[in-house]
CSV table of C-alpha atoms in Angstrom, one decimal:
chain,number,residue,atom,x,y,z
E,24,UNK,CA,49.5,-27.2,51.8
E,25,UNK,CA,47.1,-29.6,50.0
E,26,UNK,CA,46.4,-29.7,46.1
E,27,UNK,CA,42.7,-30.0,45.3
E,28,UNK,CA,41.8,-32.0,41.9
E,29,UNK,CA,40.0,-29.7,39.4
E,30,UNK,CA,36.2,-30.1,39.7
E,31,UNK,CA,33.6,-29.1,37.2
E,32,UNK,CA,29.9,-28.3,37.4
E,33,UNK,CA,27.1,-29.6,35.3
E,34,UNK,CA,27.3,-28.8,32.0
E,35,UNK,CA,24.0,-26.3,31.2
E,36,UNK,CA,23.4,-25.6,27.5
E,37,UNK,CA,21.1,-22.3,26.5
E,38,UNK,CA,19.6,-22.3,23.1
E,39,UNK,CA,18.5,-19.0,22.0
E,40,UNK,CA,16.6,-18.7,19.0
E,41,UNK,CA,16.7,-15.9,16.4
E,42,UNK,CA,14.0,-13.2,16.9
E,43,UNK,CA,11.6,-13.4,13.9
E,44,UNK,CA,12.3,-11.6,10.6
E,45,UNK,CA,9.4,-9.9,8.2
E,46,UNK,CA,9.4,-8.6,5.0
E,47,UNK,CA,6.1,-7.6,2.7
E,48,UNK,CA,5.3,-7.7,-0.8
E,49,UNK,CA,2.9,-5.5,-2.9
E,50,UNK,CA,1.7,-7.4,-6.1
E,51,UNK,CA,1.5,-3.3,-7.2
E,52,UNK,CA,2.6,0.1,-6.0
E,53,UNK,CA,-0.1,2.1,-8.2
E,54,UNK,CA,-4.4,1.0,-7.8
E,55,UNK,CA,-6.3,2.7,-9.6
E,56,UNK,CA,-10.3,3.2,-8.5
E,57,UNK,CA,-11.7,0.2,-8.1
E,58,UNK,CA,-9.4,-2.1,-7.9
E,59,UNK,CA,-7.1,-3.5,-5.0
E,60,UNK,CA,-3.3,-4.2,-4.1
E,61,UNK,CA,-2.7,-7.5,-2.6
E,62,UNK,CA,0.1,-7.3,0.6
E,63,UNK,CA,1.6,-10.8,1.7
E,64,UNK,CA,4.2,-11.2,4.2
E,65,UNK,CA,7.4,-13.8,4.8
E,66,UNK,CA,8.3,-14.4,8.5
E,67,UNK,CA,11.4,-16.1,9.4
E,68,UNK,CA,12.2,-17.5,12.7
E,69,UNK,CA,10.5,-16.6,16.4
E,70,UNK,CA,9.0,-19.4,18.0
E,71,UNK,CA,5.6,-20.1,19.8
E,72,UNK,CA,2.6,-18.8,17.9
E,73,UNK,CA,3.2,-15.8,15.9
E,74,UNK,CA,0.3,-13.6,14.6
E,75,UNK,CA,0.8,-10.9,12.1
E,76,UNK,CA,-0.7,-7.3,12.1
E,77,UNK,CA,-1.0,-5.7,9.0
E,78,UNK,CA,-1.0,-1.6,9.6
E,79,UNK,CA,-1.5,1.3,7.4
E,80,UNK,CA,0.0,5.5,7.9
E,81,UNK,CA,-1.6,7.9,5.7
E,82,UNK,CA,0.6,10.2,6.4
E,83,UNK,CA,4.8,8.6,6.4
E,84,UNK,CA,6.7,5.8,6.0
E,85,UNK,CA,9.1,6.6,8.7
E,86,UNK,CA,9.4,4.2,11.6
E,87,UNK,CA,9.0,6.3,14.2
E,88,UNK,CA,5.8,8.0,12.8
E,89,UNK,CA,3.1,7.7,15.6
E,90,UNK,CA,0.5,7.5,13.1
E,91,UNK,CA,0.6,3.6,12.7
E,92,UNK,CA,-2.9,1.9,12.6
E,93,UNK,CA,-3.3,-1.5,12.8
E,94,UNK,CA,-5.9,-2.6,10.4
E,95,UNK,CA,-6.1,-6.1,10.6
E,96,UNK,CA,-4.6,-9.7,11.9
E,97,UNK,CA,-4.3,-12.1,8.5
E,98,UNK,CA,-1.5,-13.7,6.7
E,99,UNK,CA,-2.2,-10.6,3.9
E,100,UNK,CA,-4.1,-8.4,3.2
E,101,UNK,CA,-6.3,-6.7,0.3
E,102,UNK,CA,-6.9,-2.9,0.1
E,103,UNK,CA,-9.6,-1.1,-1.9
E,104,UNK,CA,-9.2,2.2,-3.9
E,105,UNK,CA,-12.9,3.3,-3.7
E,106,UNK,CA,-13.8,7.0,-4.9
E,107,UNK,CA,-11.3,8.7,-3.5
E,108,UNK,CA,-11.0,12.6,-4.7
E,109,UNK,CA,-7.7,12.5,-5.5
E,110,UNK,CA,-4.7,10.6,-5.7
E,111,UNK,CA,-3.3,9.5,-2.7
E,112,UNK,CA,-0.1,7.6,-0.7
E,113,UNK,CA,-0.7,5.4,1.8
E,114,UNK,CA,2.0,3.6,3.6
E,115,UNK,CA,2.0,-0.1,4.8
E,116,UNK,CA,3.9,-2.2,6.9
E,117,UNK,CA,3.5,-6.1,9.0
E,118,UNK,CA,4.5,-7.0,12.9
E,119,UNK,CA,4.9,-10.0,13.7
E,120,UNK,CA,4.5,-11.2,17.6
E,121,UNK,CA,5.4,-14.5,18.9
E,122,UNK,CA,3.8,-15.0,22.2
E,123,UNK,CA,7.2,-16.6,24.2
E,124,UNK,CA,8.7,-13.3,25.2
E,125,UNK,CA,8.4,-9.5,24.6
E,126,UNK,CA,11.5,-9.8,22.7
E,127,UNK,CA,10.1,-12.4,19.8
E,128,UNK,CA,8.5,-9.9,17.5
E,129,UNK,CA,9.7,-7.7,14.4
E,130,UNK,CA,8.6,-5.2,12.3
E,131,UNK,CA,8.5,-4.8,8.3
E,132,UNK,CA,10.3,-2.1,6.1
E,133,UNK,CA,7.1,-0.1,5.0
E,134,UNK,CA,6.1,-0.2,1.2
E,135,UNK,CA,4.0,3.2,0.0
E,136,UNK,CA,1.2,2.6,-2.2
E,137,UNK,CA,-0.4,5.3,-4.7
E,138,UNK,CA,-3.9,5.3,-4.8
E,139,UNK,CA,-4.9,6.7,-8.1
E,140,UNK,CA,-8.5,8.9,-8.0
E,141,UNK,CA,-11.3,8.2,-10.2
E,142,UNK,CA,-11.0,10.1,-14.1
E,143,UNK,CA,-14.2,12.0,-14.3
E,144,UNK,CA,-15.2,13.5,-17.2
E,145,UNK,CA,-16.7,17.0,-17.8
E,146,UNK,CA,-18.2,19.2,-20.3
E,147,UNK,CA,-19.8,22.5,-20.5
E,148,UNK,CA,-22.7,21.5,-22.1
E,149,UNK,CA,-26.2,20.5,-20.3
E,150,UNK,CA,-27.3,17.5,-22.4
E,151,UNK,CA,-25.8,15.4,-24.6
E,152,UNK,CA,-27.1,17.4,-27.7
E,153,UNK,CA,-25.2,20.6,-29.8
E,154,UNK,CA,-25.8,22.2,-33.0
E,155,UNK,CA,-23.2,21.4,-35.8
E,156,UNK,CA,-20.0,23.4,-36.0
E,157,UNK,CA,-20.6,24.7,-32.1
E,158,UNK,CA,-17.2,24.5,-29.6
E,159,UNK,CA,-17.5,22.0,-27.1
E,160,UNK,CA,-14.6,22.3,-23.9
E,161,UNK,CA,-14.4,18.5,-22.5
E,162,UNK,CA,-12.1,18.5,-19.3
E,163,UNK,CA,-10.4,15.2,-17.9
E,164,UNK,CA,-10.1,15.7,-13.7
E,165,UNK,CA,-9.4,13.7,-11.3
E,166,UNK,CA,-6.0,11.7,-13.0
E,167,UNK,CA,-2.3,12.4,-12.0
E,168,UNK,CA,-1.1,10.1,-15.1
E,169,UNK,CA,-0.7,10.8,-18.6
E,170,UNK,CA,-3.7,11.3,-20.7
E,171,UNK,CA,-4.8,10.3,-24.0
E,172,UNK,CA,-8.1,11.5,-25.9
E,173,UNK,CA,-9.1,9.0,-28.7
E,174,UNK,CA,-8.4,12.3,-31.1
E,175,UNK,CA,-4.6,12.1,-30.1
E,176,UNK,CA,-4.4,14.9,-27.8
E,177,UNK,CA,-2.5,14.4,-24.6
E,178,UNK,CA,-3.8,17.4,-22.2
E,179,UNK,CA,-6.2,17.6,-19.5
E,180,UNK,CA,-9.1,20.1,-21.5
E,181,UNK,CA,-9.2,19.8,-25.8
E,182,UNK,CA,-12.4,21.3,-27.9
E,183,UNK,CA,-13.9,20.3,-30.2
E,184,UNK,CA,-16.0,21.0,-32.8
E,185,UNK,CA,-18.1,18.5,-34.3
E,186,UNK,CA,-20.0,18.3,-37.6
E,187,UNK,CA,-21.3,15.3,-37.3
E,188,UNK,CA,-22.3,12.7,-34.3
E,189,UNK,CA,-19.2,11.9,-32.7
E,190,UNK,CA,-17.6,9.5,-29.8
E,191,UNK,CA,-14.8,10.7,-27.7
E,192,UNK,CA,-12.8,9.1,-25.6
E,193,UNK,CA,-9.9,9.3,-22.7
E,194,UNK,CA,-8.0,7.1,-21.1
């Protein structure tokens, strides 16, 4: 019977580095016509070259959702509220994809953005011009937030009934 001394192999060392993280940031969660929201994104970790993919669902927020579009590659990204009819939610969220392994990507939480329609303004009049003392109906559409007439009302339709040349306002 013969004892054998212990014997020990090379010593191999594996890193493995974390999988990326994202998160996004909205600078707003309400736009109102004509103006933007500003998206930017924080990765942590991955390694290689990473890319980020900003994407939009105008539909849910939920992960699994298959309607996921990308809209474009940047570091962030700046969306429009042009003339839409009315008031709407659109959903956003970032990937991020190393380009080492199929496994060195991640996905953001999404953040839901309100799109606020334009106010429009209408009357029931033809021209800008009405005899003294005559009813005037002037309806605010278009706005899901609160209103306020410059004559203090607070609903969507007031009339008036002018005696003399007068402004009105909403906002």
């Amino acid at each position: 019977w013969t004892y054998c001394d212990t014997l020990y192999s090379n010593i191999v060392t594996i890193n493995i580095k974390p999988d990326p993280t994202i998160s996004i940031s909205a600078n707003k969660t309400t736009v109102c016509d004509g103006d933007n929201v500003i998206l930017k994104q924080a990765v942590i970790g991955g390694s290689g070259n990473c890319a980020v993919h900003w994407q939009i669902n105008k539909f849910s927020s939920a992960t699994s959702n298959p309607n996921w579009v990308n809209v474009t590659s940047s570091d962030s990204l700046i969306y429009y509220n042009s003339a839409f009819k009315s008031d709407s939610t659109f959903h956003f969220r970032a990937r991020v994809i190393c380009e080492n392994s199929s496994c060195n990507l991640a996905t953001s939480d999404a953040i839901s953005i309100r799109f606020k329609a334009k106010l429009e303004l209408e009357t029931n009049f033809s021209d800008s011009t009405i005899c003294a003392g005559e009813s005037l109906i002037l309806t605010a559409n278009g706005c899901a937030a609160d209103l306020l007439w410059s004559d203090g009302s607070t609903t969507a339709s007031i009339t008036i009934q002018p005696t003399v040349t007068k402004q009105i306002t909403v906002s």
